Amino acid sequence: MAEEEDISATPWGWTKLIFNSSIAIWALSIVTEERFVPALNVIAEYYSIPDSVAGATLMAAGASSPELFSSLIALFITHSELGVGTVVGSEIFNQLIITAGSIFYAKDNIIAIDKSAVLRELVFYFLSIVVFVLAVLDKRPSDDDETDMNHIYVHTNAAALMVFVYFLYVLTCANYDTILACLGVKKKASEFEPLTDGKNVRFFLLT
């Protein structure tokens, strides 16, 4: 019986991986700050696109394109489950690390946040999680798989529902002020309710 090849990474391999990843992250931050965001601002201003809609469409498409191509490669080339892990893992990273990093990077650790906008994002994020869970509920063995492992099947109607929820989110962002007006909610951009950690003010919620 042939000896199995040892595919574990060496310390030198880990060093190169960490170094190259750090360079890639640094280069990506430069491109994003100096090219990507200004380009989006120009496009949004030229076509009179509201900031919330630009963020939900242009910014989201640009920021999520690496996940899209990683998922396509994992699905059609390597035939692995990396795609699902990439999507789920990146969302956790976005919600926790990027949010915390934005606060730390902001001047005086202060960011003004609209309560109604936060509520909108939370509602649609919860809805997207529910739709995603419903989409991956169908698990059964594949006919051509001898291992008898359960595989996740996402049907066309579930995929269509995901796309529908996304477009519903974009439409809500585009008409959010009108929706708030119909609900009798008034935004007071001049008043702030500071939230503190007992020592320093970290961020504000618009009341």
Coordinates of C-alpha atoms in Angstrom, one line a residue:
M1 CA 0.0 0.0 0.0
A2 CA 1.5 3.3 -1.1
E3 CA 2.4 5.8 1.6
E4 CA -0.1 8.7 1.9
E5 CA 1.4 12.1 1.0
D6 CA 1.8 14.5 3.8
I7 CA 0.0 17.7 2.7
S8 CA 0.3 19.6 6.0
A9 CA 1.8 23.0 5.8
T10 CA 5.3 23.7 7.0
P11 CA 6.1 26.7 9.3
W12 CA 7.7 28.4 6.2
G13 CA 4.5 27.7 4.3
W14 CA 2.4 29.3 7.0
T15 CA 4.8 32.3 7.1
K16 CA 4.4 32.8 3.3
L17 CA 0.7 32.5 3.6
I18 CA 0.4 35.1 6.4
F19 CA 2.8 37.5 4.6
N20 CA 1.0 37.2 1.2
S21 CA -2.4 37.5 2.9
S22 CA -1.3 40.7 4.7
I23 CA 0.0 42.2 1.5
A24 CA -3.2 41.3 -0.3
I25 CA -5.4 42.9 2.5
W26 CA -3.3 46.0 2.5
A27 CA -3.4 46.4 -1.3
L28 CA -7.2 45.8 -1.3
S29 CA -7.7 48.5 1.4
I30 CA -5.7 51.0 -0.8
V31 CA -7.7 50.2 -3.9
T32 CA -11.0 50.4 -2.0
E33 CA -10.2 53.7 -0.3
E34 CA -8.6 55.5 -3.3
R35 CA -10.5 54.0 -6.2
F36 CA -13.6 51.9 -5.4
V37 CA -15.4 54.2 -2.9
P38 CA -14.8 57.5 -4.9
A39 CA -16.0 55.7 -8.1
L40 CA -19.2 54.7 -6.4
N41 CA -19.7 58.2 -5.1
V42 CA -19.3 59.6 -8.7
I43 CA -21.8 57.0 -10.1
A44 CA -24.3 57.6 -7.3
E45 CA -24.1 61.3 -7.7
Y46 CA -24.3 61.2 -11.5
Y47 CA -27.4 59.0 -11.6
S48 CA -28.9 60.6 -8.4
I49 CA -28.9 57.2 -6.6
P50 CA -29.6 57.5 -2.8
D51 CA -26.7 56.5 -0.6
S52 CA -28.7 53.6 0.9
V53 CA -29.5 52.2 -2.5
A54 CA -26.0 52.6 -3.7
G55 CA -24.7 50.8 -0.7
A56 CA -27.2 48.0 -1.1
T57 CA -26.4 47.5 -4.8
L58 CA -23.1 48.9 -6.1
M59 CA -21.2 48.6 -2.9
A60 CA -22.6 45.2 -2.1
A61 CA -21.9 43.9 -5.6
G62 CA -18.3 45.1 -5.4
A63 CA -17.7 43.9 -1.9
S64 CA -19.3 40.5 -2.5
S65 CA -17.7 39.7 -5.8
P66 CA -14.8 37.8 -4.2
E67 CA -17.4 35.5 -2.5
L68 CA -19.2 35.0 -5.7
F69 CA -16.2 33.9 -7.6
S70 CA -15.0 31.8 -4.7
S71 CA -18.4 30.0 -4.6
L72 CA -18.4 29.5 -8.4
I73 CA -14.9 28.0 -8.3
A74 CA -15.8 25.8 -5.4
L75 CA -19.0 24.6 -7.1
F76 CA -17.9 24.0 -10.7
I77 CA -14.1 23.4 -10.4
T78 CA -13.1 22.0 -7.0
H79 CA -16.6 20.5 -6.2
S80 CA -16.2 21.4 -2.6
E81 CA -18.4 22.9 0.1
L82 CA -16.2 26.0 0.3
G83 CA -18.8 28.2 -1.3
V84 CA -21.4 27.8 1.6
G85 CA -18.7 28.3 4.2
T86 CA -17.4 31.4 2.4
V87 CA -20.8 33.0 2.3
V88 CA -21.7 32.2 5.9
G89 CA -18.3 33.0 7.3
S90 CA -18.0 36.3 5.5
E91 CA -21.4 37.4 6.9
I92 CA -20.2 36.8 10.4
F93 CA -17.0 38.6 9.7
N94 CA -18.9 41.6 8.2
Q95 CA -21.4 41.9 11.0
L96 CA -18.8 41.6 13.8
I97 CA -15.3 42.6 12.7
I98 CA -16.2 45.3 10.2
T99 CA -18.7 46.9 12.5
A100 CA -16.2 47.0 15.4
G101 CA -13.4 48.2 13.1
S102 CA -15.6 51.0 11.8
I103 CA -16.1 52.3 15.4
F104 CA -12.4 52.0 16.3
Y105 CA -11.3 53.7 13.1
A106 CA -13.8 56.6 13.3
K107 CA -12.6 59.9 14.7
D108 CA -13.0 60.0 18.5
N109 CA -14.6 56.5 18.2
I110 CA -17.9 58.2 17.3
I111 CA -20.3 57.2 14.4
A112 CA -23.8 58.6 14.0
I113 CA -26.3 55.8 13.4
D114 CA -29.9 56.3 12.3
K115 CA -32.1 54.1 14.5
S116 CA -34.6 53.5 11.7
A117 CA -31.9 52.5 9.3
V118 CA -30.5 50.1 11.9
L119 CA -33.9 48.6 12.4
R120 CA -34.4 48.2 8.7
E121 CA -31.0 46.4 8.3
L122 CA -31.8 44.1 11.3
V123 CA -35.2 43.1 9.9
F124 CA -33.9 42.3 6.5
Y125 CA -30.8 40.5 7.9
F126 CA -33.1 38.3 10.0
L127 CA -35.4 37.7 7.0
S128 CA -32.4 36.7 4.9
I129 CA -31.2 34.2 7.5
V130 CA -34.7 32.7 7.7
V131 CA -34.8 32.4 3.9
F132 CA -31.3 30.9 3.8
V133 CA -32.2 28.3 6.4
L134 CA -35.4 27.3 4.6
A135 CA -33.4 27.0 1.4
V136 CA -30.9 24.5 2.8
L137 CA -33.3 22.3 4.7
D138 CA -33.6 19.7 2.0
K139 CA -30.8 17.2 2.8
R140 CA -30.7 13.7 1.4
P141 CA -28.1 11.3 -0.1
S142 CA -27.2 11.6 -3.8
D143 CA -28.0 8.7 -6.1
D144 CA -24.4 8.6 -7.5
D145 CA -22.7 9.0 -4.2
E146 CA -21.6 5.7 -2.7
T147 CA -20.7 7.2 0.7
D148 CA -24.4 7.7 1.6
M149 CA -23.6 11.2 2.8
N150 CA -26.4 13.8 2.9
H151 CA -26.1 16.6 0.4
I152 CA -27.8 20.0 0.5
Y153 CA -30.3 20.6 -2.3
V154 CA -31.3 24.2 -3.1
H155 CA -34.3 24.3 -5.4
T156 CA -35.1 26.9 -8.0
N157 CA -38.1 28.3 -6.0
A158 CA -35.8 28.8 -3.0
A159 CA -33.2 30.6 -5.1
A160 CA -36.0 32.8 -6.6
L161 CA -37.2 33.6 -3.1
M162 CA -33.7 34.8 -2.2
V163 CA -33.5 37.0 -5.2
F164 CA -37.0 38.4 -4.5
V165 CA -36.0 39.3 -0.9
Y166 CA -32.9 41.1 -2.1
F167 CA -34.9 43.2 -4.6
L168 CA -37.5 43.8 -1.9
Y169 CA -34.6 45.1 0.3
V170 CA -33.4 47.4 -2.5
L171 CA -36.9 48.8 -3.1
T172 CA -37.3 49.4 0.7
C173 CA -34.0 51.3 0.8
A174 CA -35.1 53.4 -2.2
N175 CA -38.4 54.3 -0.7
Y176 CA -37.6 54.1 3.0
D177 CA -38.4 57.8 3.8
T178 CA -41.8 57.4 2.2
I179 CA -42.4 54.2 4.2
L180 CA -41.5 56.0 7.4
A181 CA -43.8 58.9 6.5
C182 CA -46.7 56.5 5.9
L183 CA -46.0 54.9 9.3
G184 CA -45.9 58.3 10.9
V185 CA -42.3 58.0 12.0
K186 CA -40.3 61.2 11.9
K187 CA -36.5 61.3 11.8
K188 CA -34.8 63.9 14.0
A189 CA -31.3 64.2 12.6
S190 CA -30.4 67.0 14.9
E191 CA -30.8 65.2 18.2
F192 CA -28.5 62.5 19.4
E193 CA -28.8 59.9 22.1
P194 CA -25.3 59.0 23.2
L195 CA -24.5 55.4 24.2
T196 CA -21.6 55.0 26.6
D197 CA -19.6 52.1 28.0
G198 CA -19.4 53.9 31.4
K199 CA -16.2 55.7 30.5
N200 CA -16.1 56.9 26.9
V201 CA -18.8 57.6 24.3
R202 CA -18.4 55.0 21.6
F203 CA -21.2 55.8 19.2
F204 CA -24.5 57.7 18.8
L205 CA -27.9 56.6 17.8
L206 CA -30.0 59.2 16.0
T207 CA -33.3 59.6 17.9

